[in-house]
mmCIF file of C-alpha atoms and ligand atoms in Angstrom:
data_model
loop_
_atom_site.group_PDB
_atom_site.id
_atom_site.type_symbol
_atom_site.label_atom_id
_atom_site.label_comp_id
_atom_site.label_asym_id
_atom_site.label_seq_id
_atom_site.Cartn_x
_atom_site.Cartn_y
_atom_site.Cartn_z
ATOM 1 C CA UNK A 983 0.010 0.011 0.052
ATOM 2 C CA UNK A 984 1.263 3.457 -0.874
ATOM 3 C CA UNK A 985 0.722 6.163 1.676
ATOM 4 C CA UNK A 986 0.857 9.852 0.725
ATOM 5 C CA UNK A 987 4.623 10.041 1.164
ATOM 6 C CA UNK A 988 5.263 7.165 -1.198
ATOM 7 C CA UNK A 989 5.383 7.408 -5.030
ATOM 8 C CA UNK A 990 5.663 5.000 -7.912
ATOM 9 C CA UNK A 991 8.122 5.680 -10.751
ATOM 10 C CA UNK A 992 9.273 3.760 -13.784
ATOM 11 C CA UNK A 993 12.991 4.459 -13.470
ATOM 12 C CA UNK A 994 14.880 5.615 -10.393
ATOM 13 C CA UNK A 995 18.448 6.713 -10.711
ATOM 14 C CA UNK A 996 20.455 6.987 -7.570
ATOM 15 C CA UNK A 997 23.443 9.324 -7.810
ATOM 16 C CA UNK A 998 24.371 12.534 -9.649
ATOM 17 C CA UNK A 999 27.806 12.299 -11.249
ATOM 18 C CA UNK A 1000 28.381 11.787 -15.032
ATOM 19 C CA UNK A 1001 26.871 8.337 -14.863
ATOM 20 C CA UNK A 1002 23.647 9.270 -13.151
ATOM 21 C CA UNK A 1003 23.064 12.415 -15.239
ATOM 22 C CA UNK A 1004 23.805 10.552 -18.558
ATOM 23 C CA UNK A 1005 21.382 7.777 -17.590
ATOM 24 C CA UNK A 1006 18.793 10.566 -16.871
ATOM 25 C CA UNK A 1007 19.379 12.056 -20.287
ATOM 26 C CA UNK A 1008 19.010 8.810 -22.159
ATOM 27 C CA UNK A 1009 16.087 7.618 -19.974
ATOM 28 C CA UNK A 1010 14.186 11.056 -20.473
ATOM 29 C CA UNK A 1011 14.696 10.864 -24.204
ATOM 30 C CA UNK A 1012 13.227 7.329 -24.181
ATOM 31 C CA UNK A 1013 10.215 8.785 -22.416
ATOM 32 C CA UNK A 1014 10.809 6.868 -19.194
ATOM 33 C CA UNK A 1015 10.333 9.870 -16.943
ATOM 34 C CA UNK A 1016 13.222 9.083 -14.768
ATOM 35 C CA UNK A 1017 13.426 10.444 -11.227
ATOM 36 C CA UNK A 1018 17.021 11.068 -10.021
ATOM 37 C CA UNK A 1019 18.142 11.529 -6.440
ATOM 38 C CA UNK A 1020 21.368 13.473 -6.187
ATOM 39 C CA UNK A 1021 22.727 11.954 -2.907
ATOM 40 C CA UNK A 1022 25.116 13.507 -0.428
ATOM 41 C CA UNK A 1023 27.373 15.266 -3.002
ATOM 42 C CA UNK A 1024 25.303 16.643 -5.930
ATOM 43 C CA UNK A 1025 27.449 16.345 -9.006
ATOM 44 C CA UNK A 1026 29.791 13.740 -7.438
ATOM 45 C CA UNK A 1027 33.626 13.664 -7.421
ATOM 46 C CA UNK A 1028 34.008 16.139 -10.257
ATOM 47 C CA UNK A 1029 32.614 18.914 -8.000
ATOM 48 C CA UNK A 1030 35.756 18.664 -5.960
ATOM 49 C CA UNK A 1031 38.137 18.885 -8.936
ATOM 50 C CA UNK A 1032 39.307 21.923 -10.744
ATOM 51 C CA UNK A 1033 39.755 22.082 -14.445
ATOM 52 C CA UNK A 1034 38.777 19.052 -16.639
ATOM 53 C CA UNK A 1035 40.658 19.042 -19.910
ATOM 54 C CA UNK A 1036 40.021 15.444 -20.996
ATOM 55 C CA UNK A 1037 36.222 15.347 -21.345
ATOM 56 C CA UNK A 1038 35.550 15.383 -25.132
ATOM 57 C CA UNK A 1039 33.490 18.242 -26.392
ATOM 58 C CA UNK A 1040 34.860 20.965 -24.177
ATOM 59 C CA UNK A 1041 37.516 22.146 -26.499
ATOM 60 C CA UNK A 1042 38.935 24.781 -24.000
ATOM 61 C CA UNK A 1043 38.504 22.567 -20.869
ATOM 62 C CA UNK A 1044 35.962 23.403 -18.124
ATOM 63 C CA UNK A 1045 35.897 23.491 -14.368
ATOM 64 C CA UNK A 1046 34.578 20.266 -12.794
ATOM 65 C CA UNK A 1047 31.714 21.947 -10.929
ATOM 66 C CA UNK A 1048 30.554 23.820 -13.959
ATOM 67 C CA UNK A 1049 30.610 20.717 -16.105
ATOM 68 C CA UNK A 1050 28.323 18.984 -13.645
ATOM 69 C CA UNK A 1051 25.904 21.929 -13.721
ATOM 70 C CA UNK A 1052 25.819 21.437 -17.657
ATOM 71 C CA UNK A 1053 25.136 17.734 -17.155
ATOM 72 C CA UNK A 1054 22.370 18.512 -14.804
ATOM 73 C CA UNK A 1055 20.854 21.262 -17.027
ATOM 74 C CA UNK A 1056 20.822 18.894 -20.057
ATOM 75 C CA UNK A 1057 19.049 16.137 -17.998
ATOM 76 C CA UNK A 1058 16.436 18.655 -16.823
ATOM 77 C CA UNK A 1059 16.020 20.044 -20.416
ATOM 78 C CA UNK A 1060 15.262 16.430 -21.574
ATOM 79 C CA UNK A 1061 12.571 16.156 -18.812
ATOM 80 C CA UNK A 1062 14.367 14.343 -16.062
ATOM 81 C CA UNK A 1063 13.130 14.989 -12.488
ATOM 82 C CA UNK A 1064 16.177 15.788 -10.376
ATOM 83 C CA UNK A 1065 15.789 15.925 -6.732
ATOM 84 C CA UNK A 1066 17.869 16.531 -3.589
ATOM 85 C CA UNK A 1067 17.741 13.528 -1.267
ATOM 86 C CA UNK A 1068 19.710 10.614 -0.158
ATOM 87 C CA UNK A 1069 18.816 7.017 -0.556
ATOM 88 C CA UNK A 1070 18.994 5.528 2.945
ATOM 89 C CA UNK A 1071 17.554 1.974 2.535
ATOM 90 C CA UNK A 1072 16.522 -0.336 -0.271
ATOM 91 C CA UNK A 1073 14.518 -3.433 -0.737
ATOM 92 C CA UNK A 1074 15.175 -5.299 -3.978
ATOM 93 C CA UNK A 1075 13.548 -8.505 -2.915
ATOM 94 C CA UNK A 1076 10.508 -8.204 -5.238
ATOM 95 C CA UNK A 1077 9.163 -5.943 -7.927
ATOM 96 C CA UNK A 1078 8.478 -3.043 -7.739
ATOM 97 C CA UNK A 1079 11.736 -2.332 -5.948
ATOM 98 C CA UNK A 1080 11.664 0.021 -3.010
ATOM 99 C CA UNK A 1081 14.060 2.803 -2.119
ATOM 100 C CA UNK A 1082 13.815 4.962 0.916
ATOM 101 C CA UNK A 1083 14.698 8.547 0.577
ATOM 102 C CA UNK A 1084 15.928 10.440 3.762
ATOM 103 C CA UNK A 1085 14.456 7.619 5.834
ATOM 104 C CA UNK A 1086 10.908 8.877 5.253
ATOM 105 C CA UNK A 1087 9.719 8.671 1.725
ATOM 106 C CA UNK A 1088 9.527 5.354 -0.203
ATOM 107 C CA UNK A 1089 9.937 5.363 -3.941
ATOM 108 C CA UNK A 1090 8.683 2.248 -5.855
ATOM 109 C CA UNK A 1091 10.464 1.728 -9.137
ATOM 110 C CA UNK A 1092 10.291 -0.957 -11.871
ATOM 111 C CA UNK A 1093 13.957 -0.274 -12.755
ATOM 112 C CA UNK A 1094 16.806 1.144 -10.725
ATOM 113 C CA UNK A 1095 20.079 2.597 -11.928
ATOM 114 C CA UNK A 1096 22.760 2.671 -9.314
ATOM 115 C CA UNK A 1097 25.121 5.428 -9.925
ATOM 116 C CA UNK A 1098 26.508 6.177 -6.489
ATOM 117 C CA UNK A 1099 30.117 6.581 -7.475
ATOM 118 C CA UNK A 1100 33.085 6.059 -5.350
ATOM 119 C CA UNK A 1101 34.994 8.177 -2.885
ATOM 120 C CA UNK A 1102 38.836 8.580 -2.785
ATOM 121 C CA UNK A 1103 40.313 7.599 0.522
ATOM 122 C CA UNK A 1104 42.275 10.395 2.078
ATOM 123 C CA UNK A 1105 45.116 10.196 4.771
ATOM 124 C CA UNK A 1106 43.062 12.191 7.110
ATOM 125 C CA UNK A 1107 45.778 14.752 8.213
ATOM 126 C CA UNK A 1108 44.644 18.486 8.551
ATOM 127 C CA UNK A 1109 47.164 19.939 5.897
ATOM 128 C CA UNK A 1110 45.714 17.533 3.294
ATOM 129 C CA UNK A 1111 42.342 18.980 3.754
ATOM 130 C CA UNK A 1112 43.603 22.501 3.980
ATOM 131 C CA UNK A 1113 45.481 22.338 0.711
ATOM 132 C CA UNK A 1114 42.980 20.227 -1.188
ATOM 133 C CA UNK A 1115 42.634 21.769 -4.643
ATOM 134 C CA UNK A 1116 45.683 23.794 -4.000
ATOM 135 C CA UNK A 1117 48.228 21.111 -4.943
ATOM 136 C CA UNK A 1118 46.678 18.237 -3.164
ATOM 137 C CA UNK A 1119 44.598 15.953 -5.396
ATOM 138 C CA UNK A 1120 43.353 12.455 -5.494
ATOM 139 C CA UNK A 1121 43.537 12.206 -9.265
ATOM 140 C CA UNK A 1122 46.853 12.411 -11.027
ATOM 141 C CA UNK A 1123 45.141 11.933 -14.514
ATOM 142 C CA UNK A 1124 42.932 14.946 -13.814
ATOM 143 C CA UNK A 1125 45.427 17.263 -12.176
ATOM 144 C CA UNK A 1126 48.974 16.006 -13.158
ATOM 145 C CA UNK A 1127 49.155 18.285 -16.174
ATOM 146 C CA UNK A 1128 49.018 21.500 -14.134
ATOM 147 C CA UNK A 1129 52.325 20.396 -12.555
ATOM 148 C CA UNK A 1130 54.159 19.814 -15.751
ATOM 149 C CA UNK A 1131 58.029 20.258 -15.282
ATOM 150 C CA UNK A 1132 57.660 20.422 -11.508
ATOM 151 C CA UNK A 1133 58.631 17.980 -8.641
ATOM 152 C CA UNK A 1134 55.719 16.198 -7.141
ATOM 153 C CA UNK A 1135 54.917 13.464 -4.494
ATOM 154 C CA UNK A 1136 52.445 10.719 -4.532
ATOM 155 C CA UNK A 1137 51.479 8.436 -1.640
ATOM 156 C CA UNK A 1138 50.334 4.880 -2.069
ATOM 157 C CA UNK A 1139 51.802 1.648 -3.230
ATOM 158 C CA UNK A 1140 49.040 -0.222 -4.977
ATOM 159 C CA UNK A 1141 48.374 -0.537 -8.693
ATOM 160 C CA UNK A 1142 46.622 2.924 -8.762
ATOM 161 C CA UNK A 1143 49.586 4.675 -7.190
ATOM 162 C CA UNK A 1144 51.960 2.835 -9.514
ATOM 163 C CA UNK A 1145 49.960 3.668 -12.573
ATOM 164 C CA UNK A 1146 49.553 7.361 -11.517
ATOM 165 C CA UNK A 1147 53.325 7.576 -10.596
ATOM 166 C CA UNK A 1148 54.185 6.389 -14.185
ATOM 167 C CA UNK A 1149 51.748 8.857 -15.607
ATOM 168 C CA UNK A 1150 53.240 11.688 -13.580
ATOM 169 C CA UNK A 1151 56.894 10.588 -14.455
ATOM 170 C CA UNK A 1152 56.161 11.592 -18.081
ATOM 171 C CA UNK A 1153 55.033 15.077 -17.198
ATOM 172 C CA UNK A 1154 56.972 16.074 -13.981
ATOM 173 C CA UNK A 1155 60.643 16.366 -13.301
ATOM 174 C CA UNK A 1156 60.732 14.183 -10.292
ATOM 175 C CA UNK A 1157 58.114 11.960 -8.758
ATOM 176 C CA UNK A 1158 58.536 11.102 -4.976
ATOM 177 C CA UNK A 1159 56.651 8.030 -4.183
ATOM 178 C CA UNK A 1160 55.827 7.599 -0.512
ATOM 179 C CA UNK A 1161 55.467 3.899 0.475
ATOM 180 C CA UNK A 1162 54.599 3.173 4.051
ATOM 181 C CA UNK A 1163 56.055 -0.360 4.148
ATOM 182 C CA UNK A 1164 59.256 -1.863 2.798
ATOM 183 C CA UNK A 1165 57.307 -3.432 -0.212
ATOM 184 C CA UNK A 1166 54.521 -2.401 -2.550
ATOM 185 C CA UNK A 1167 51.083 -3.981 -2.932
ATOM 186 C CA UNK A 1168 51.115 -3.260 -6.752
ATOM 187 C CA UNK A 1169 51.263 -6.092 -9.174
ATOM 188 C CA UNK A 1170 54.912 -7.221 -9.938
ATOM 189 C CA UNK A 1171 54.877 -5.809 -13.543
ATOM 190 C CA UNK A 1172 53.806 -2.352 -12.182
ATOM 191 C CA UNK A 1173 56.370 -2.432 -9.497
ATOM 192 C CA UNK A 1174 59.076 -3.175 -11.951
ATOM 193 C CA UNK A 1175 58.046 -0.347 -14.255
ATOM 194 C CA UNK A 1176 58.001 2.044 -11.268
ATOM 195 C CA UNK A 1177 61.394 0.953 -9.877
ATOM 196 C CA UNK A 1178 62.840 1.055 -13.415
ATOM 197 C CA UNK A 1179 61.797 4.631 -14.061
ATOM 198 C CA UNK A 1180 64.656 6.940 -13.478
ATOM 199 C CA UNK A 1181 62.697 10.047 -12.219
ATOM 200 C CA UNK A 1182 60.573 8.090 -9.686
ATOM 201 C CA UNK A 1183 62.261 8.145 -6.290
ATOM 202 C CA UNK A 1184 60.727 5.575 -3.880
ATOM 203 C CA UNK A 1185 60.717 6.563 -0.203
ATOM 204 C CA UNK A 1186 60.313 3.172 1.494
ATOM 205 C CA UNK A 1187 59.067 2.845 5.088
ATOM 206 C CA UNK A 1188 57.759 6.450 4.961
ATOM 207 C CA UNK A 1189 54.674 8.063 6.434
ATOM 208 C CA UNK A 1190 53.387 11.515 5.449
ATOM 209 C CA UNK A 1191 53.960 13.528 8.554
ATOM 210 C CA UNK A 1192 52.604 16.872 6.972
ATOM 211 C CA UNK A 1193 52.092 18.575 3.754
ATOM 212 C CA UNK A 1194 53.658 22.100 3.954
ATOM 213 C CA UNK A 1195 52.467 25.417 2.298
ATOM 214 C CA UNK A 1196 50.083 28.258 3.011
ATOM 215 C CA UNK A 1197 48.024 28.759 -0.152
ATOM 216 C CA UNK A 1198 49.668 26.071 -2.262
ATOM 217 C CA UNK A 1199 51.756 22.868 -1.710
ATOM 218 C CA UNK A 1200 55.343 23.790 -1.260
ATOM 219 C CA UNK A 1201 56.829 20.730 0.453
ATOM 220 C CA UNK A 1202 55.971 17.419 2.116
ATOM 221 C CA UNK A 1203 57.641 16.240 5.418
ATOM 222 C CA UNK A 1204 58.045 12.542 5.589
ATOM 223 C CA UNK A 1205 58.680 10.313 8.771
ATOM 224 C CA UNK A 1206 60.602 7.110 8.537
ATOM 225 C CA UNK A 1207 58.599 4.380 10.238
ATOM 226 C CA UNK A 1208 61.732 2.603 11.331
ATOM 227 C CA UNK A 1209 63.955 5.341 12.590
ATOM 228 C CA UNK A 1210 61.496 8.211 13.274
ATOM 229 C CA UNK A 1211 63.664 10.477 11.289
ATOM 230 C CA UNK A 1212 61.833 13.435 9.485
ATOM 231 C CA UNK A 1213 62.881 14.728 6.115
ATOM 232 C CA UNK A 1214 61.373 17.545 4.000
ATOM 233 C CA UNK A 1215 61.104 17.371 0.267
ATOM 234 C CA UNK A 1216 60.196 20.378 -1.903
ATOM 235 C CA UNK A 1217 57.191 19.535 -4.126
ATOM 236 C CA UNK A 1218 54.542 21.551 -5.929
ATOM 237 C CA UNK A 1219 51.773 18.839 -5.784
ATOM 238 C CA UNK A 1220 50.905 15.972 -3.483
ATOM 239 C CA UNK A 1221 48.721 13.143 -4.951
ATOM 240 C CA UNK A 1222 46.938 10.737 -2.769
ATOM 241 C CA UNK A 1223 46.494 7.219 -4.324
ATOM 242 C CA UNK A 1224 45.640 5.092 -1.395
ATOM 243 C CA UNK A 1225 42.594 3.602 -2.864
ATOM 244 C CA UNK A 1226 38.904 4.295 -3.545
ATOM 245 C CA UNK A 1227 35.777 3.273 -1.612
ATOM 246 C CA UNK A 1228 32.783 2.488 -3.873
ATOM 247 C CA UNK A 1229 29.623 3.997 -2.375
ATOM 248 C CA UNK A 1230 27.746 0.618 -2.382
ATOM 249 C CA UNK A 1231 27.156 -0.287 1.273
ATOM 250 C CA UNK A 1232 23.559 0.362 1.007
ATOM 251 C CA UNK A 1233 22.970 -2.293 -1.619
ATOM 252 C CA UNK A 1234 25.118 -5.101 -0.096
ATOM 253 C CA UNK A 1235 22.217 -7.206 1.122
ATOM 254 C CA UNK A 1236 20.898 -7.687 -2.477
ATOM 255 C CA UNK A 1237 23.581 -6.839 -4.995
ATOM 256 C CA UNK A 1238 26.645 -8.939 -5.761
ATOM 257 C CA UNK A 1239 29.928 -7.171 -5.208
ATOM 258 C CA UNK A 1240 33.632 -8.078 -5.304
ATOM 259 C CA UNK A 1241 35.652 -8.277 -2.131
ATOM 260 C CA UNK A 1242 36.311 -4.469 -2.124
ATOM 261 C CA UNK A 1243 32.616 -3.483 -2.542
ATOM 262 C CA UNK A 1244 32.563 -2.789 -6.303
ATOM 263 C CA UNK A 1245 29.243 -3.919 -7.859
ATOM 264 C CA UNK A 1246 29.595 -6.647 -10.230
ATOM 265 C CA UNK A 1247 27.975 -6.248 -13.591
ATOM 266 C CA UNK A 1248 27.668 -8.745 -16.318
ATOM 267 C CA UNK A 1249 30.605 -7.822 -18.754
ATOM 268 C CA UNK A 1250 29.521 -5.644 -21.589
ATOM 269 C CA UNK A 1251 26.310 -4.582 -19.854
ATOM 270 C CA UNK A 1252 25.180 -2.606 -16.854
ATOM 271 C CA UNK A 1253 23.152 -5.592 -15.447
ATOM 272 C CA UNK A 1254 23.679 -6.622 -11.841
ATOM 273 C CA UNK A 1255 22.610 -10.090 -10.274
ATOM 274 C CA UNK A 1256 19.061 -8.582 -9.805
ATOM 275 C CA UNK A 1257 17.001 -8.115 -13.020
ATOM 276 C CA UNK A 1258 15.882 -4.655 -13.436
ATOM 277 C CA UNK A 1259 18.675 -3.242 -11.196
ATOM 278 C CA UNK A 1260 21.574 -1.730 -13.218
ATOM 279 C CA UNK A 1261 24.843 -0.154 -12.156
ATOM 280 C CA UNK A 1262 26.922 2.477 -13.894
ATOM 281 C CA UNK A 1263 30.000 4.616 -13.243
ATOM 282 C CA UNK A 1264 32.648 4.347 -10.551
ATOM 283 C CA UNK A 1265 30.545 2.130 -8.207
ATOM 284 C CA UNK A 1266 31.157 -0.677 -10.625
ATOM 285 C CA UNK A 1267 34.305 0.408 -12.174
ATOM 286 C CA UNK A 1268 37.678 0.210 -10.269
ATOM 287 C CA UNK A 1269 39.923 0.322 -13.320
ATOM 288 C CA UNK A 1270 39.140 3.539 -15.457
ATOM 289 C CA UNK A 1271 37.257 5.855 -13.145
ATOM 290 C CA UNK A 1272 36.980 8.586 -15.763
ATOM 291 C CA UNK A 1273 34.117 10.977 -16.264
ATOM 292 C CA UNK A 1274 33.800 9.869 -19.876
ATOM 293 C CA UNK A 1275 33.701 6.214 -19.078
ATOM 294 C CA UNK A 1276 31.126 6.909 -16.279
ATOM 295 C CA UNK A 1277 29.030 8.766 -18.769
ATOM 296 C CA UNK A 1278 29.337 5.826 -21.190
ATOM 297 C CA UNK A 1279 28.212 3.304 -18.678
ATOM 298 C CA UNK A 1280 25.324 5.695 -17.689
ATOM 299 C CA UNK A 1281 24.128 5.541 -21.203
ATOM 300 C CA UNK A 1282 24.365 1.729 -21.186
ATOM 301 C CA UNK A 1283 22.294 1.482 -17.964
ATOM 302 C CA UNK A 1284 19.517 3.761 -19.374
ATOM 303 C CA UNK A 1285 19.459 1.588 -22.621
ATOM 304 C CA UNK A 1286 19.404 -1.644 -20.596
ATOM 305 C CA UNK A 1287 16.632 -0.344 -18.509
ATOM 306 C CA UNK A 1288 14.579 0.629 -21.356
ATOM 307 C CA UNK A 1289 14.997 -2.771 -22.955
ATOM 308 C CA UNK A 1290 14.120 -4.521 -19.660
ATOM 309 C CA UNK A 1291 11.043 -2.356 -19.200
ATOM 310 C CA UNK A 1292 9.762 -3.042 -22.669
ATOM 311 C CA UNK A 1293 10.480 -6.735 -22.542
ATOM 312 C CA UNK A 1294 8.487 -6.937 -19.278
ATOM 313 C CA UNK A 1295 5.726 -4.887 -20.739
ATOM 314 C CA UNK A 1296 6.260 -2.268 -18.005
ATOM 315 C CA UNK A 1297 6.306 0.732 -20.330
HETATM 316 P P1 NDP B 2006 44.852 -0.764 -3.111
HETATM 317 O O1 NDP B 2006 43.941 -0.948 -2.001
HETATM 318 O O2 NDP B 2006 45.237 -2.008 -3.909
HETATM 319 O O3 NDP B 2006 46.158 -0.125 -2.580
HETATM 320 C C1 NDP B 2006 46.262 0.991 -1.668
HETATM 321 C C2 NDP B 2006 47.687 1.354 -1.386
HETATM 322 O O4 NDP B 2006 47.618 2.490 -0.525
HETATM 323 C C3 NDP B 2006 48.324 0.302 -0.560
HETATM 324 O O5 NDP B 2006 49.727 0.132 -1.058
HETATM 325 C C4 NDP B 2006 48.343 0.738 0.824
HETATM 326 O O6 NDP B 2006 49.548 0.416 1.581
HETATM 327 C C5 NDP B 2006 48.412 2.236 0.674
HETATM 328 N N1 NDP B 2006 47.746 2.926 1.760
HETATM 329 C C6 NDP B 2006 46.532 2.683 2.252
HETATM 330 N N2 NDP B 2006 46.248 3.556 3.206
HETATM 331 C C7 NDP B 2006 47.384 4.271 3.340
HETATM 332 C C8 NDP B 2006 47.852 5.353 4.356
HETATM 333 N N3 NDP B 2006 47.008 5.697 5.227
HETATM 334 N N4 NDP B 2006 49.064 5.754 4.171
HETATM 335 C C9 NDP B 2006 49.912 5.312 3.160
HETATM 336 N N5 NDP B 2006 49.519 4.399 2.240
HETATM 337 C C10 NDP B 2006 48.290 3.883 2.453
HETATM 338 O O7 NDP B 2006 44.170 0.263 -3.975
HETATM 339 P P2 NDP B 2006 44.368 0.728 -5.498
HETATM 340 O O8 NDP B 2006 43.472 1.927 -5.753
HETATM 341 O O9 NDP B 2006 45.749 0.864 -5.851
HETATM 342 O O10 NDP B 2006 43.853 -0.534 -6.259
HETATM 343 C C11 NDP B 2006 42.458 -1.011 -6.099
HETATM 344 C C12 NDP B 2006 42.162 -2.241 -6.931
HETATM 345 O O11 NDP B 2006 42.136 -1.905 -8.300
HETATM 346 C C13 NDP B 2006 43.279 -3.209 -6.780
HETATM 347 O O12 NDP B 2006 42.684 -4.573 -6.871
HETATM 348 C C14 NDP B 2006 44.213 -2.999 -8.023
HETATM 349 O O13 NDP B 2006 44.822 -4.194 -8.295
HETATM 350 C C15 NDP B 2006 43.064 -2.659 -8.951
HETATM 351 N N6 NDP B 2006 43.630 -1.782 -10.058
HETATM 352 C C16 NDP B 2006 44.186 -2.340 -11.196
HETATM 353 C C17 NDP B 2006 44.783 -1.675 -12.109
HETATM 354 C C18 NDP B 2006 45.305 -2.275 -13.353
HETATM 355 O O14 NDP B 2006 45.189 -3.550 -13.467
HETATM 356 N N7 NDP B 2006 45.810 -1.549 -14.274
HETATM 357 C C19 NDP B 2006 44.898 -0.194 -12.032
HETATM 358 C C20 NDP B 2006 44.341 0.294 -10.816
HETATM 359 C C21 NDP B 2006 43.797 -0.438 -9.855
HETATM 360 P P3 NDP B 2006 49.760 -1.105 2.021
HETATM 361 O O15 NDP B 2006 50.198 -1.873 0.906
HETATM 362 O O16 NDP B 2006 50.754 -0.919 3.144
HETATM 363 O O17 NDP B 2006 48.436 -1.478 2.708
#
């Protein structure tokens, strides 16, 4: 039974990054009248980046927050119903699926598109927060270019850190890689590449004690975990690559995920283990994590949802 706070929709999209908005654009154009809830951070991770130069179509680049406003405007122009609100509980045990918004309203939907993204993990030290966007970044592919010809540092020792250190080594003079143990977690091949790149200096057994600078990153102070010795290195940027956390907790009772919480989709589709529930963007992608790939999978999710609804006779 629906009470007055409840609502029935055809397609519900949860999340408002490039994946969610692209799904909304496609679903609106297919006349599915999608409702999109924006979540905790309307616009997603791009709202905390600066200039985006690698999204095709913006010939002169664009600021991340502005780009997300463009995405939203386009979705609204196509007829999507975009709302503030956070999904707080779901029940995918039977059709129509139920999603609680802000713990009070229940949305019933025939198809759900999960596009809740991922969040970068941070070290959690005050200077990291203070200098965020002023040389501190969690995305070397997004922001490395701004430090061309400069010395930079990157913390982390997994595949992401290795990949990003290699990316930075092609742009920057020196890349200081801060590794907290005496070994890396990255795959052997990535480790070999990093170790054999002359302008990557690995600081083993090192913790980030503080990032230094007032209005921009000027240096980083490292602490050796064995000796306690502190050293300062002059750098213009500090990249954090210690992993991402997919925002998928809410769905774990129903949706299959890998051991790190990324939603599993059937390869080449956006389909999850529950029919009618689709996933797009970073919540299901630990490899690429780009705005353009998220948008691509958002498009796939809307098309998959449309096909599912027509096959079931629900539209
Ligand atoms: P991982 O969890 O694999 O690695 C995180 C790294 O950050 C670890 O080396 C960890 O150190 C370090 N770390 C964590 N917290 C801190 C901290 N507070 N201070 C300093 N260092 C810290 O994350 P990734 O994002 O690298 O990779 C995620 C998954 O995606 C992996 O399965 C990876 O293989 C995969 N991936 C694959 C790629 C490819 O195949 N091309 C590319 C990118 C990712 P420690 O080792 O000491 O725990």
